[in-house]
Structure formats: C-alpha cells, structure tokens
C-alpha cells in the first residue's frame, strides 16, 4: 500500500493511527532535512555572490583610479595647455569617475559587512565636530542646489562613544540622500539630543530631516533592505547602488543603536538614529 | 641632480599614470611592482621620495620602509597611498614612519604640491 492510500483510508483503530503518525513524523523529518539542505545551499550561493561582488568591485577600482589620474593630468595642463572645451570634457570624466568610485566603495563596504562583522574602533568624540566637518564638506553642494542647511547640536551634548569614521559615514549617507531628494529652495536639517529615558542607558538621538519628496509609509522598511530603491526615477536622479541605507542600518546596529524613518509622500522625511554616549556624570 | 622618486605600485595602469604625472613635474621616476623589487631598487639607488602602495602582491607596503631603513636608506619624504580612507589605516602608516597618507586616486595637483613643498 502506498503512503498516500494509507493516509486516505480513515483509521478506525489505535494501531493504524500510530502507524500513520509514525509515517508522518518520518516524512516531516525528511522534509526538514531537505529544507535545511536548501537553506544551506542558498547561503553558500549567497556568500559566493557576495565574494564575487567584492572581487569585481576591487577589480573595477584599479583601472578607474588610473583613468581619473590621467584625466587630472590633462585637466591640470601638465602635458600642455588644453582648450576650455577640452577642459570641460575632461572635468566630466573626473566627476563621473569619482561618482563611480564612491559607488564601488559602497559595494565593497557592503560586501565586507556581509561576510564578517565589521570591526569597530571605538573612541570618545564630539558629535558636534562630526557635524561641523560634514557641513564644511558639503558647503558647495548645498549652495549649488540652493538648499538651506540647518544644524542644531546642543553645546552640552555628552561625547559619543563609537567608531568615528563609521558614524560619519552614516551621517554623510543620510545627508547625501536629503540633498539628492530635496528640490532647490528646500531645507535640510541635522539635530541631536540626549535621550535619558532609555532602559539600557542614555543615548544620543540624531535627526536628519528634509522638505523633499518624502517616502510612503509602505516603503519605510523596504528602503533599508539591500538593493531596494523605491522607484526608478529616484535611482535615476540619485545614481545610487541601493546599498546606502542598508549599510547605514548595519553601522548603527553595530553600535547597538536603531535607525528609522518618519515620512509621508510630499511632506519630507525625518530619519533618526541613536548612538551610545558617555554617561552624563563623567 | 634631479630629485629621485621611487613609485611602488603593483598595478601598471596606476604606476604609469603616476610616472607621467611626476615626470611632468621634472622628477626622475622609477617604478617597482613588488615589495621585494622596491627594496632592491631603493638600496641600489636611494630615492629622495618613496610613493608607496599599501597592498603589494608579496607584502604589506609598509614593510618596504622598514627594510630600507635597516639597509641605511631613509628617503626624505615617505608617502603612502591607500584605497581606504579611515583613521586606523592612517594611524598605521604614520606609526610606520610615513609623512603623508594619500587616498587613491591621489589628486594630481595635490601630489605635486606636497612633494614641491616638502623638498624645498
């Protein structure tokens, strides 16, 4: 009798029921083993793909570096004067090349963080300094896009304890998105405040807000997933890898913090993240 | 005598770009693709400036500085080049005796300016 017909015949005595449950159990074990194998195969393939991503990004970087250096040699007239038109063309090569390099760096960081936990070099530093540094770096972009950038970080904010480079990366990413998705004349702001009402101890809550296009509530989780971009017009405007927010979340979580967004379509976005900080009495 | 610069970089695409750049500044440039070759070249003809990639096929680029030093050669200017713009890489280079750490692609004007300023 096949397993199926046995199962279909209605059991009337206890022995038959026992046999059936034994059968079902062994079937279940087999299915679990099968599912485990599939999961493990998929994990292997996923890590192979991540490795591939990392290798290809490394290999793209070397020729691109050489292209940019050659273009700069031409731009700077080191091999002889070039015409203004030629200069314009060469500057475009450099801008495009640097954009590609930033994307490659993002892919490398993503691939690295996927294969092993990223190392955290924790120090104690002033969040205000990080904001000042980033503001200075973005000054010309803000002016060019006719945006207003407002920073409000209280003087008495306790120092952050964490990896300065990584936290700077998170802030750069959120600000980069805000600049990209806010139309000229709009406003972008960075704020920070101390939150002492957390069970695990005080944290610094950072906010990056903008008056841009906003994000529909349906997409608030999606945007933190790898390779996700809410719509193709956004990706066209932003030239992104779709990894920026995934990396930002990873870096925040690496510090024991949380990152989230509050937004509605057409009403701008407010991104928040928390960071561990020194105790106030210290 | 022209200033001698030793470029240590395993990618010929990058080293040839740097060579054109530095030669346009009037420097005499030689290129080594491995740490082993760099040490040999540096000991045979001590450079005034060494421009060093950190990732070489046979060793960490910074080992070149230590080996040159133990052979009695200390270039006036030691510049490291790296793809990673982070504090820990920077600290490691400075601890190994580098004067400056440049993030790839090394900005052309900036490189000539640094060498020009430091050697006068």
mmCIF file of C-alpha atoms in Angstrom:
data_model
loop_
_atom_site.group_PDB
_atom_site.id
_atom_site.type_symbol
_atom_site.label_atom_id
_atom_site.label_comp_id
_atom_site.label_asym_id
_atom_site.label_seq_id
_atom_site.Cartn_x
_atom_site.Cartn_y
_atom_site.Cartn_z
ATOM 1 C CA UNK A 1 0.000 0.000 0.000
ATOM 2 C CA UNK A 2 1.357 3.391 -0.907
ATOM 3 C CA UNK A 3 1.780 6.029 1.730
ATOM 4 C CA UNK A 4 -0.945 8.116 0.158
ATOM 5 C CA UNK A 5 -3.602 5.463 0.068
ATOM 6 C CA UNK A 6 -2.755 4.535 3.668
ATOM 7 C CA UNK A 7 -3.238 8.112 4.647
ATOM 8 C CA UNK A 8 -6.507 8.374 2.776
ATOM 9 C CA UNK A 9 -8.088 5.287 4.442
ATOM 10 C CA UNK A 10 -9.861 6.515 7.518
ATOM 11 C CA UNK A 11 -8.218 4.883 10.575
ATOM 12 C CA UNK A 12 -10.646 3.170 12.863
ATOM 13 C CA UNK A 13 -8.350 1.560 15.417
ATOM 14 C CA UNK A 14 -5.491 2.824 17.520
ATOM 15 C CA UNK A 15 -2.733 0.818 15.800
ATOM 16 C CA UNK A 16 -3.458 2.276 12.413
ATOM 17 C CA UNK A 17 -3.358 5.808 13.835
ATOM 18 C CA UNK A 18 0.031 5.089 15.431
ATOM 19 C CA UNK A 19 1.450 3.861 12.138
ATOM 20 C CA UNK A 20 0.175 6.918 10.387
ATOM 21 C CA UNK A 21 1.658 9.304 12.895
ATOM 22 C CA UNK A 22 4.972 7.430 12.647
ATOM 23 C CA UNK A 23 4.856 7.775 8.927
ATOM 24 C CA UNK A 24 4.037 11.471 9.124
ATOM 25 C CA UNK A 25 6.844 12.045 11.547
ATOM 26 C CA UNK A 26 9.466 10.416 9.348
ATOM 27 C CA UNK A 27 8.096 12.308 6.371
ATOM 28 C CA UNK A 28 8.351 15.516 8.370
ATOM 29 C CA UNK A 29 11.961 14.738 9.363
ATOM 30 C CA UNK A 30 12.836 14.168 5.733
ATOM 31 C CA UNK A 31 11.222 17.433 4.730
ATOM 32 C CA UNK A 32 13.035 19.335 7.449
ATOM 33 C CA UNK A 33 16.354 17.798 6.375
ATOM 34 C CA UNK A 34 15.590 18.751 2.779
ATOM 35 C CA UNK A 35 14.699 22.324 3.767
ATOM 36 C CA UNK A 36 17.890 22.608 5.824
ATOM 37 C CA UNK A 37 19.927 21.482 2.877
ATOM 38 C CA UNK A 38 18.260 24.014 0.590
ATOM 39 C CA UNK A 39 18.861 26.809 3.107
ATOM 40 C CA UNK A 40 22.499 25.850 3.464
ATOM 41 C CA UNK A 41 22.947 25.688 -0.331
ATOM 42 C CA UNK A 42 21.332 29.101 -0.707
ATOM 43 C CA UNK A 43 23.592 30.543 1.996
ATOM 44 C CA UNK A 44 26.649 29.164 0.185
ATOM 45 C CA UNK A 45 25.487 30.668 -3.087
ATOM 46 C CA UNK A 46 24.702 33.965 -1.419
ATOM 47 C CA UNK A 47 28.179 34.164 0.081
ATOM 48 C CA UNK A 48 29.720 33.245 -3.288
ATOM 49 C CA UNK A 49 27.793 36.098 -4.854
ATOM 50 C CA UNK A 50 28.938 38.500 -2.146
ATOM 51 C CA UNK A 51 32.515 37.357 -2.731
ATOM 52 C CA UNK A 52 32.048 37.936 -6.449
ATOM 53 C CA UNK A 53 30.665 41.406 -5.761
ATOM 54 C CA UNK A 54 33.704 42.211 -3.662
ATOM 55 C CA UNK A 55 36.180 40.860 -6.242
ATOM 56 C CA UNK A 56 34.591 42.693 -9.120
ATOM 57 C CA UNK A 57 34.464 45.942 -7.148
ATOM 58 C CA UNK A 58 38.189 45.622 -6.334
ATOM 59 C CA UNK A 59 38.995 44.936 -9.971
ATOM 60 C CA UNK A 60 36.930 47.902 -11.160
ATOM 61 C CA UNK A 61 38.709 50.258 -8.802
ATOM 62 C CA UNK A 62 42.228 49.902 -10.200
ATOM 63 C CA UNK A 63 41.593 50.920 -13.829
ATOM 64 C CA UNK A 64 39.187 53.618 -12.673
ATOM 65 C CA UNK A 65 41.880 55.070 -10.409
ATOM 66 C CA UNK A 66 44.252 55.219 -13.382
ATOM 67 C CA UNK A 67 41.583 56.844 -15.595
ATOM 68 C CA UNK A 68 40.980 59.572 -13.028
ATOM 69 C CA UNK A 69 44.687 60.285 -12.561
ATOM 70 C CA UNK A 70 45.214 60.539 -16.330
ATOM 71 C CA UNK A 71 42.213 62.865 -16.632
ATOM 72 C CA UNK A 72 43.588 65.062 -13.846
ATOM 73 C CA UNK A 73 46.973 65.239 -15.558
ATOM 74 C CA UNK A 74 45.201 66.530 -18.674
ATOM 75 C CA UNK A 75 42.908 68.886 -16.706
ATOM 76 C CA UNK A 76 45.846 70.461 -14.908
ATOM 77 C CA UNK A 77 47.650 71.103 -18.193
ATOM 78 C CA UNK A 78 50.659 69.027 -17.071
ATOM 79 C CA UNK A 79 51.113 67.698 -20.604
ATOM 80 C CA UNK A 80 50.393 71.040 -22.261
ATOM 81 C CA UNK A 81 47.584 73.575 -22.327
ATOM 82 C CA UNK A 82 44.129 72.359 -23.302
ATOM 83 C CA UNK A 83 41.217 74.394 -24.625
ATOM 84 C CA UNK A 84 38.303 75.382 -22.357
ATOM 85 C CA UNK A 85 36.024 72.918 -24.218
ATOM 86 C CA UNK A 86 38.538 70.121 -23.760
ATOM 87 C CA UNK A 87 38.800 71.097 -20.112
ATOM 88 C CA UNK A 88 35.045 70.804 -19.695
ATOM 89 C CA UNK A 89 35.078 67.353 -21.235
ATOM 90 C CA UNK A 90 37.957 66.174 -19.046
ATOM 91 C CA UNK A 91 36.285 67.538 -15.900
ATOM 92 C CA UNK A 92 33.202 65.473 -16.750
ATOM 93 C CA UNK A 93 35.372 62.357 -16.953
ATOM 94 C CA UNK A 94 36.705 63.153 -13.477
ATOM 95 C CA UNK A 95 33.282 63.860 -11.938
ATOM 96 C CA UNK A 96 31.822 60.680 -13.433
ATOM 97 C CA UNK A 97 34.850 58.659 -12.385
ATOM 98 C CA UNK A 98 34.647 59.898 -8.801
ATOM 99 C CA UNK A 99 30.929 59.078 -8.685
ATOM 100 C CA UNK A 100 31.727 55.533 -9.798
ATOM 101 C CA UNK A 101 34.479 55.251 -7.192
ATOM 102 C CA UNK A 102 32.049 56.228 -4.432
ATOM 103 C CA UNK A 103 29.650 53.543 -5.598
ATOM 104 C CA UNK A 104 32.438 50.962 -5.694
ATOM 105 C CA UNK A 105 33.474 51.919 -2.164
ATOM 106 C CA UNK A 106 29.887 51.399 -1.040
ATOM 107 C CA UNK A 107 29.704 47.955 -2.660
ATOM 108 C CA UNK A 108 32.993 46.967 -1.024
ATOM 109 C CA UNK A 109 31.784 48.091 2.387
ATOM 110 C CA UNK A 110 28.534 46.196 1.915
ATOM 111 C CA UNK A 111 30.312 43.012 0.785
ATOM 112 C CA UNK A 112 32.771 43.223 3.663
ATOM 113 C CA UNK A 113 29.997 43.670 6.218
ATOM 114 C CA UNK A 114 28.079 40.732 4.733
ATOM 115 C CA UNK A 115 30.878 38.228 5.077
ATOM 116 C CA UNK A 116 32.102 39.195 8.541
ATOM 117 C CA UNK A 117 31.079 41.639 11.264
ATOM 118 C CA UNK A 118 32.771 44.993 10.619
ATOM 119 C CA UNK A 119 35.406 45.934 13.175
ATOM 120 C CA UNK A 120 34.550 48.855 15.444
ATOM 121 C CA UNK A 121 37.364 51.131 16.611
ATOM 122 C CA UNK A 122 35.592 52.927 19.415
ATOM 123 C CA UNK A 123 36.789 56.272 20.692
ATOM 124 C CA UNK A 124 35.101 59.128 22.504
ATOM 125 C CA UNK A 125 34.403 62.142 20.311
ATOM 126 C CA UNK A 126 32.226 65.193 19.959
ATOM 127 C CA UNK A 127 29.235 64.729 17.663
ATOM 128 C CA UNK A 128 29.229 68.473 17.076
ATOM 129 C CA UNK A 129 32.708 68.200 15.487
ATOM 130 C CA UNK A 130 31.469 65.495 13.112
ATOM 131 C CA UNK A 131 28.511 67.653 12.078
ATOM 132 C CA UNK A 132 30.783 70.692 11.581
ATOM 133 C CA UNK A 133 33.173 68.652 9.450
ATOM 134 C CA UNK A 134 30.377 67.284 7.257
ATOM 135 C CA UNK A 135 28.782 70.712 6.911
ATOM 136 C CA UNK A 136 32.082 72.133 5.676
ATOM 137 C CA UNK A 137 32.497 69.256 3.202
ATOM 138 C CA UNK A 138 29.024 69.845 1.734
ATOM 139 C CA UNK A 139 29.062 73.628 1.699
ATOM 140 C CA UNK A 140 29.486 73.985 -2.063
ATOM 141 C CA UNK A 141 26.888 71.312 -2.881
ATOM 142 C CA UNK A 142 24.332 72.999 -0.596
ATOM 143 C CA UNK A 143 24.989 76.357 -2.248
ATOM 144 C CA UNK A 144 24.850 74.889 -5.746
ATOM 145 C CA UNK A 145 21.476 73.230 -5.094
ATOM 146 C CA UNK A 146 20.135 76.367 -3.365
ATOM 147 C CA UNK A 147 19.308 74.454 -0.215
ATOM 148 C CA UNK A 148 19.205 75.685 3.327
ATOM 149 C CA UNK A 149 21.163 73.527 5.771
ATOM 150 C CA UNK A 150 20.475 73.994 9.464
ATOM 151 C CA UNK A 151 22.434 72.249 12.234
ATOM 152 C CA UNK A 152 21.346 72.266 15.828
ATOM 153 C CA UNK A 153 23.552 70.287 18.183
ATOM 154 C CA UNK A 154 23.434 71.415 21.825
ATOM 155 C CA UNK A 155 26.707 72.541 23.404
ATOM 156 C CA UNK A 156 26.300 70.278 26.425
ATOM 157 C CA UNK A 157 25.729 67.045 24.450
ATOM 158 C CA UNK A 158 27.883 64.310 26.046
ATOM 159 C CA UNK A 159 30.565 62.752 23.820
ATOM 160 C CA UNK A 160 29.635 59.807 21.597
ATOM 161 C CA UNK A 161 31.431 56.528 22.233
ATOM 162 C CA UNK A 162 31.869 54.748 18.926
ATOM 163 C CA UNK A 163 33.691 54.432 15.633
ATOM 164 C CA UNK A 164 34.015 57.984 14.325
ATOM 165 C CA UNK A 165 34.592 57.010 10.665
ATOM 166 C CA UNK A 166 31.545 54.745 10.629
ATOM 167 C CA UNK A 167 29.246 57.232 12.325
ATOM 168 C CA UNK A 168 30.442 59.906 9.930
ATOM 169 C CA UNK A 169 29.595 57.527 7.087
ATOM 170 C CA UNK A 170 26.027 57.124 8.393
ATOM 171 C CA UNK A 171 25.517 60.867 8.672
ATOM 172 C CA UNK A 172 27.056 61.503 5.231
ATOM 173 C CA UNK A 173 24.716 58.924 3.741
ATOM 174 C CA UNK A 174 21.555 60.372 5.298
ATOM 175 C CA UNK A 175 22.578 63.896 4.357
ATOM 176 C CA UNK A 176 23.525 62.783 0.831
ATOM 177 C CA UNK A 177 20.011 61.354 0.381
ATOM 178 C CA UNK A 178 18.448 64.501 1.827
ATOM 179 C CA UNK A 179 20.430 66.705 -0.589
ATOM 180 C CA UNK A 180 19.584 64.441 -3.523
ATOM 181 C CA UNK A 181 15.847 64.231 -2.889
ATOM 182 C CA UNK A 182 15.163 67.813 -1.830
ATOM 183 C CA UNK A 183 14.338 70.240 -4.631
ATOM 184 C CA UNK A 184 16.124 73.604 -4.875
ATOM 185 C CA UNK A 185 14.901 76.080 -2.314
ATOM 186 C CA UNK A 186 14.175 73.296 0.195
ATOM 187 C CA UNK A 187 15.558 72.820 3.646
ATOM 188 C CA UNK A 188 17.716 70.087 5.201
ATOM 189 C CA UNK A 189 18.496 69.914 8.881
ATOM 190 C CA UNK A 190 20.605 67.901 11.350
ATOM 191 C CA UNK A 191 19.718 67.824 15.006
ATOM 192 C CA UNK A 192 20.880 65.843 18.013
ATOM 193 C CA UNK A 193 19.524 65.475 21.524
ATOM 194 C CA UNK A 194 20.253 63.472 24.624
ATOM 195 C CA UNK A 195 17.639 60.843 25.493
ATOM 196 C CA UNK A 196 17.986 59.743 29.125
ATOM 197 C CA UNK A 197 14.792 57.695 29.243
ATOM 198 C CA UNK A 198 16.175 54.503 27.757
ATOM 199 C CA UNK A 199 16.338 51.375 29.919
ATOM 200 C CA UNK A 200 19.806 50.498 28.579
ATOM 201 C CA UNK A 201 21.208 53.920 29.483
ATOM 202 C CA UNK A 202 21.307 57.327 27.855
ATOM 203 C CA UNK A 203 21.663 57.626 24.083
ATOM 204 C CA UNK A 204 22.110 60.447 21.642
ATOM 205 C CA UNK A 205 19.251 60.662 19.166
ATOM 206 C CA UNK A 206 20.211 62.173 15.843
ATOM 207 C CA UNK A 207 17.744 63.507 13.317
ATOM 208 C CA UNK A 208 18.345 64.260 9.636
ATOM 209 C CA UNK A 209 15.311 65.884 8.066
ATOM 210 C CA UNK A 210 14.379 67.425 4.747
ATOM 211 C CA UNK A 211 11.486 69.064 2.940
ATOM 212 C CA UNK A 212 11.905 66.758 -0.066
ATOM 213 C CA UNK A 213 9.566 64.372 -1.808
ATOM 214 C CA UNK A 214 9.027 62.111 1.214
ATOM 215 C CA UNK A 215 8.592 58.333 1.412
ATOM 216 C CA UNK A 216 5.276 56.478 1.504
ATOM 217 C CA UNK A 217 4.756 54.564 4.797
ATOM 218 C CA UNK A 218 4.630 51.274 2.815
ATOM 219 C CA UNK A 219 8.266 51.817 1.910
ATOM 220 C CA UNK A 220 9.661 52.713 5.335
ATOM 221 C CA UNK A 221 11.028 49.192 5.891
ATOM 222 C CA UNK A 222 11.842 48.478 2.254
ATOM 223 C CA UNK A 223 14.325 51.334 1.877
ATOM 224 C CA UNK A 224 16.648 49.753 4.460
ATOM 225 C CA UNK A 225 16.777 46.486 2.515
ATOM 226 C CA UNK A 226 19.733 45.840 0.226
ATOM 227 C CA UNK A 227 19.420 46.842 -3.420
ATOM 228 C CA UNK A 228 15.981 48.362 -2.785
ATOM 229 C CA UNK A 229 15.107 51.648 -4.373
ATOM 230 C CA UNK A 230 11.614 52.929 -4.075
ATOM 231 C CA UNK A 231 11.213 53.885 -7.705
ATOM 232 C CA UNK A 232 13.364 54.048 -10.761
ATOM 233 C CA UNK A 233 13.040 57.821 -11.127
ATOM 234 C CA UNK A 234 14.617 58.133 -7.661
ATOM 235 C CA UNK A 235 17.512 55.920 -8.657
ATOM 236 C CA UNK A 236 17.973 57.817 -11.895
ATOM 237 C CA UNK A 237 18.211 61.071 -10.022
ATOM 238 C CA UNK A 238 20.489 59.695 -7.339
ATOM 239 C CA UNK A 239 22.817 57.253 -9.175
ATOM 240 C CA UNK A 240 22.793 55.078 -6.084
ATOM 241 C CA UNK A 241 23.772 51.470 -5.510
ATOM 242 C CA UNK A 242 20.691 50.920 -3.345
ATOM 243 C CA UNK A 243 23.033 49.931 -0.530
ATOM 244 C CA UNK A 244 23.464 53.218 1.327
ATOM 245 C CA UNK A 245 20.685 52.790 3.868
ATOM 246 C CA UNK A 246 21.400 49.071 4.322
ATOM 247 C CA UNK A 247 24.969 49.975 5.244
ATOM 248 C CA UNK A 248 23.794 52.841 7.459
ATOM 249 C CA UNK A 249 21.500 50.485 9.364
ATOM 250 C CA UNK A 250 24.291 47.939 9.716
ATOM 251 C CA UNK A 251 26.695 50.561 11.070
ATOM 252 C CA UNK A 252 24.132 51.943 13.525
ATOM 253 C CA UNK A 253 23.216 48.460 14.756
ATOM 254 C CA UNK A 254 26.905 47.660 15.130
ATOM 255 C CA UNK A 255 26.864 50.391 17.789
ATOM 256 C CA UNK A 256 23.802 48.927 19.490
ATOM 257 C CA UNK A 257 21.649 51.715 18.064
ATOM 258 C CA UNK A 258 18.488 51.862 15.986
ATOM 259 C CA UNK A 259 17.666 53.698 12.759
ATOM 260 C CA UNK A 260 14.210 54.554 11.410
ATOM 261 C CA UNK A 261 12.305 56.979 9.258
ATOM 262 C CA UNK A 262 9.184 59.065 9.732
ATOM 263 C CA UNK A 263 7.801 60.354 6.471
ATOM 264 C CA UNK A 264 4.826 60.814 4.198
ATOM 265 C CA UNK A 265 4.766 61.366 0.460
ATOM 266 C CA UNK A 266 5.082 65.038 -0.359
ATOM 267 C CA UNK A 267 5.817 66.001 3.243
ATOM 268 C CA UNK A 268 9.554 65.488 3.525
ATOM 269 C CA UNK A 269 11.400 62.846 5.536
ATOM 270 C CA UNK A 270 12.880 62.666 9.008
ATOM 271 C CA UNK A 271 15.482 59.971 9.582
ATOM 272 C CA UNK A 272 16.502 59.165 13.151
ATOM 273 C CA UNK A 273 19.255 57.075 14.676
ATOM 274 C CA UNK A 274 20.566 56.506 18.170
ATOM 275 C CA UNK A 275 24.161 56.325 19.338
ATOM 276 C CA UNK A 276 25.731 55.236 22.600
ATOM 277 C CA UNK A 277 27.183 58.105 24.608
ATOM 278 C CA UNK A 278 29.288 58.746 27.668
ATOM 279 C CA UNK A 279 27.417 58.883 30.966
ATOM 280 C CA UNK A 280 26.439 62.410 31.871
ATOM 281 C CA UNK A 281 28.182 62.424 35.228
ATOM 282 C CA UNK A 282 31.539 61.519 33.610
ATOM 283 C CA UNK B 1 70.833 66.396 -9.687
ATOM 284 C CA UNK B 2 67.111 65.783 -10.225
ATOM 285 C CA UNK B 3 65.001 64.540 -7.329
ATOM 286 C CA UNK B 4 64.593 60.769 -7.492
ATOM 287 C CA UNK B 5 61.164 59.266 -6.773
ATOM 288 C CA UNK B 6 60.522 55.563 -6.312
ATOM 289 C CA UNK B 7 56.911 54.594 -7.055
ATOM 290 C CA UNK B 8 55.939 51.253 -5.511
ATOM 291 C CA UNK B 9 52.669 50.094 -7.055
ATOM 292 C CA UNK B 10 51.642 46.703 -8.436
ATOM 293 C CA UNK B 11 49.164 47.984 -10.994
ATOM 294 C CA UNK B 12 50.958 49.139 -14.123
ATOM 295 C CA UNK B 13 47.891 51.204 -15.081
ATOM 296 C CA UNK B 14 48.251 53.272 -11.921
ATOM 297 C CA UNK B 15 52.056 53.392 -11.832
ATOM 298 C CA UNK B 16 52.244 54.587 -15.443
ATOM 299 C CA UNK B 17 49.781 57.387 -14.669
ATOM 300 C CA UNK B 18 51.852 58.401 -11.628
ATOM 301 C CA UNK B 19 55.034 58.230 -13.670
ATOM 302 C CA UNK B 20 53.651 60.624 -16.308
ATOM 303 C CA UNK B 21 52.378 62.915 -13.550
ATOM 304 C CA UNK B 22 55.670 63.023 -11.643
ATOM 305 C CA UNK B 23 57.849 63.303 -14.750
ATOM 306 C CA UNK B 24 55.748 66.294 -15.826
ATOM 307 C CA UNK B 25 56.895 67.866 -12.556
ATOM 308 C CA UNK B 26 60.526 67.362 -13.565
ATOM 309 C CA UNK B 27 61.278 64.406 -11.294
ATOM 310 C CA UNK B 28 63.236 61.282 -12.107
ATOM 311 C CA UNK B 29 60.902 58.330 -11.583
ATOM 312 C CA UNK B 30 61.463 54.621 -11.196
ATOM 313 C CA UNK B 31 58.774 52.024 -10.590
ATOM 314 C CA UNK B 32 58.765 48.795 -8.577
ATOM 315 C CA UNK B 33 55.824 46.383 -8.653
ATOM 316 C CA UNK B 34 56.602 44.316 -5.572
ATOM 317 C CA UNK B 35 57.961 44.978 -2.083
ATOM 318 C CA UNK B 36 60.986 42.819 -2.896
ATOM 319 C CA UNK B 37 61.813 44.799 -6.045
ATOM 320 C CA UNK B 38 61.229 48.082 -4.211
ATOM 321 C CA UNK B 39 63.750 47.212 -1.504
ATOM 322 C CA UNK B 40 66.317 46.110 -4.090
ATOM 323 C CA UNK B 41 65.819 49.262 -6.170
ATOM 324 C CA UNK B 42 65.820 51.553 -3.121
ATOM 325 C CA UNK B 43 69.035 50.105 -1.693
ATOM 326 C CA UNK B 44 70.810 50.199 -5.075
ATOM 327 C CA UNK B 45 69.844 53.809 -5.789
ATOM 328 C CA UNK B 46 68.438 55.572 -2.702
ATOM 329 C CA UNK B 47 65.387 57.691 -3.636
ATOM 330 C CA UNK B 48 64.584 61.130 -2.218
ATOM 331 C CA UNK B 49 60.903 60.317 -2.214
ATOM 332 C CA UNK B 50 59.095 56.994 -1.964
ATOM 333 C CA UNK B 51 55.435 56.760 -3.023
ATOM 334 C CA UNK B 52 54.129 53.538 -1.612
ATOM 335 C CA UNK B 53 51.012 51.480 -2.256
ATOM 336 C CA UNK B 54 49.968 49.608 0.888
ATOM 337 C CA UNK B 55 48.749 46.435 -0.808
ATOM 338 C CA UNK B 56 51.510 44.688 -2.717
ATOM 339 C CA UNK B 57 51.491 41.144 -4.060
ATOM 340 C CA UNK B 58 54.307 39.899 -1.825
ATOM 341 C CA UNK B 59 53.985 42.001 1.341
ATOM 342 C CA UNK B 60 52.393 44.898 3.144
ATOM 343 C CA UNK B 61 53.774 48.046 1.506
ATOM 344 C CA UNK B 62 54.884 49.442 4.839
ATOM 345 C CA UNK B 63 57.476 46.672 5.233
ATOM 346 C CA UNK B 64 59.429 48.355 2.407
ATOM 347 C CA UNK B 65 60.131 51.370 4.638
ATOM 348 C CA UNK B 66 61.429 49.216 7.497
ATOM 349 C CA UNK B 67 63.671 47.196 5.167
ATOM 350 C CA UNK B 68 65.076 50.298 3.503
ATOM 351 C CA UNK B 69 65.732 51.810 6.924
ATOM 352 C CA UNK B 70 67.582 48.718 8.151
ATOM 353 C CA UNK B 71 69.682 48.940 4.980
ATOM 354 C CA UNK B 72 70.579 52.526 5.910
ATOM 355 C CA UNK B 73 68.243 54.222 3.416
ATOM 356 C CA UNK B 74 65.706 56.772 4.645
ATOM 357 C CA UNK B 75 64.012 58.803 1.915
ATOM 358 C CA UNK B 76 63.378 62.450 2.805
ATOM 359 C CA UNK B 77 59.695 62.055 2.008
ATOM 360 C CA UNK B 78 57.657 58.894 2.538
ATOM 361 C CA UNK B 79 54.148 58.930 1.089
ATOM 362 C CA UNK B 80 51.633 56.109 1.464
ATOM 363 C CA UNK B 81 48.770 55.502 -0.984
ATOM 364 C CA UNK B 82 45.658 53.617 0.038
ATOM 365 C CA UNK B 83 42.160 52.895 -1.164
ATOM 366 C CA UNK B 84 40.833 53.040 2.403
ATOM 367 C CA UNK B 85 40.171 56.439 3.842
ATOM 368 C CA UNK B 86 39.947 55.591 7.518
ATOM 369 C CA UNK B 87 41.689 56.552 10.723
ATOM 370 C CA UNK B 88 43.124 53.132 11.514
ATOM 371 C CA UNK B 89 44.921 52.916 8.141
ATOM 372 C CA UNK B 90 46.162 56.475 8.604
ATOM 373 C CA UNK B 91 47.465 55.723 12.121
ATOM 374 C CA UNK B 92 49.215 52.575 10.914
ATOM 375 C CA UNK B 93 51.011 54.491 8.145
ATOM 376 C CA UNK B 94 52.088 57.326 10.420
ATOM 377 C CA UNK B 95 53.348 54.815 13.008
ATOM 378 C CA UNK B 96 55.422 53.152 10.266
ATOM 379 C CA UNK B 97 57.104 56.479 9.509
ATOM 380 C CA UNK B 98 55.066 57.866 6.600
ATOM 381 C CA UNK B 99 54.916 61.645 6.286
ATOM 382 C CA UNK B 100 51.560 61.730 4.500
ATOM 383 C CA UNK B 101 48.797 59.274 3.663
ATOM 384 C CA UNK B 102 47.084 59.843 0.317
ATOM 385 C CA UNK B 103 43.784 58.281 -0.674
ATOM 386 C CA UNK B 104 43.659 56.808 -4.187
ATOM 387 C CA UNK B 105 43.203 58.200 -6.748
ATOM 388 C CA UNK B 106 45.897 60.529 -5.489
ATOM 389 C CA UNK B 107 44.892 64.029 -6.613
ATOM 390 C CA UNK B 108 47.409 65.104 -9.275
ATOM 391 C CA UNK B 109 47.902 68.731 -8.233
ATOM 392 C CA UNK B 110 47.940 67.812 -4.551
ATOM 393 C CA UNK B 111 50.720 65.246 -5.054
ATOM 394 C CA UNK B 112 52.955 67.701 -6.927
ATOM 395 C CA UNK B 113 52.245 70.372 -4.317
ATOM 396 C CA UNK B 114 53.169 68.091 -1.388
ATOM 397 C CA UNK B 115 56.414 66.956 -3.000
ATOM 398 C CA UNK B 116 57.275 70.517 -4.053
ATOM 399 C CA UNK B 117 56.684 71.929 -0.581
ATOM 400 C CA UNK B 118 58.364 69.171 1.405
ATOM 401 C CA UNK B 119 61.541 69.074 -0.626
ATOM 402 C CA UNK B 120 62.343 72.761 -0.511
#
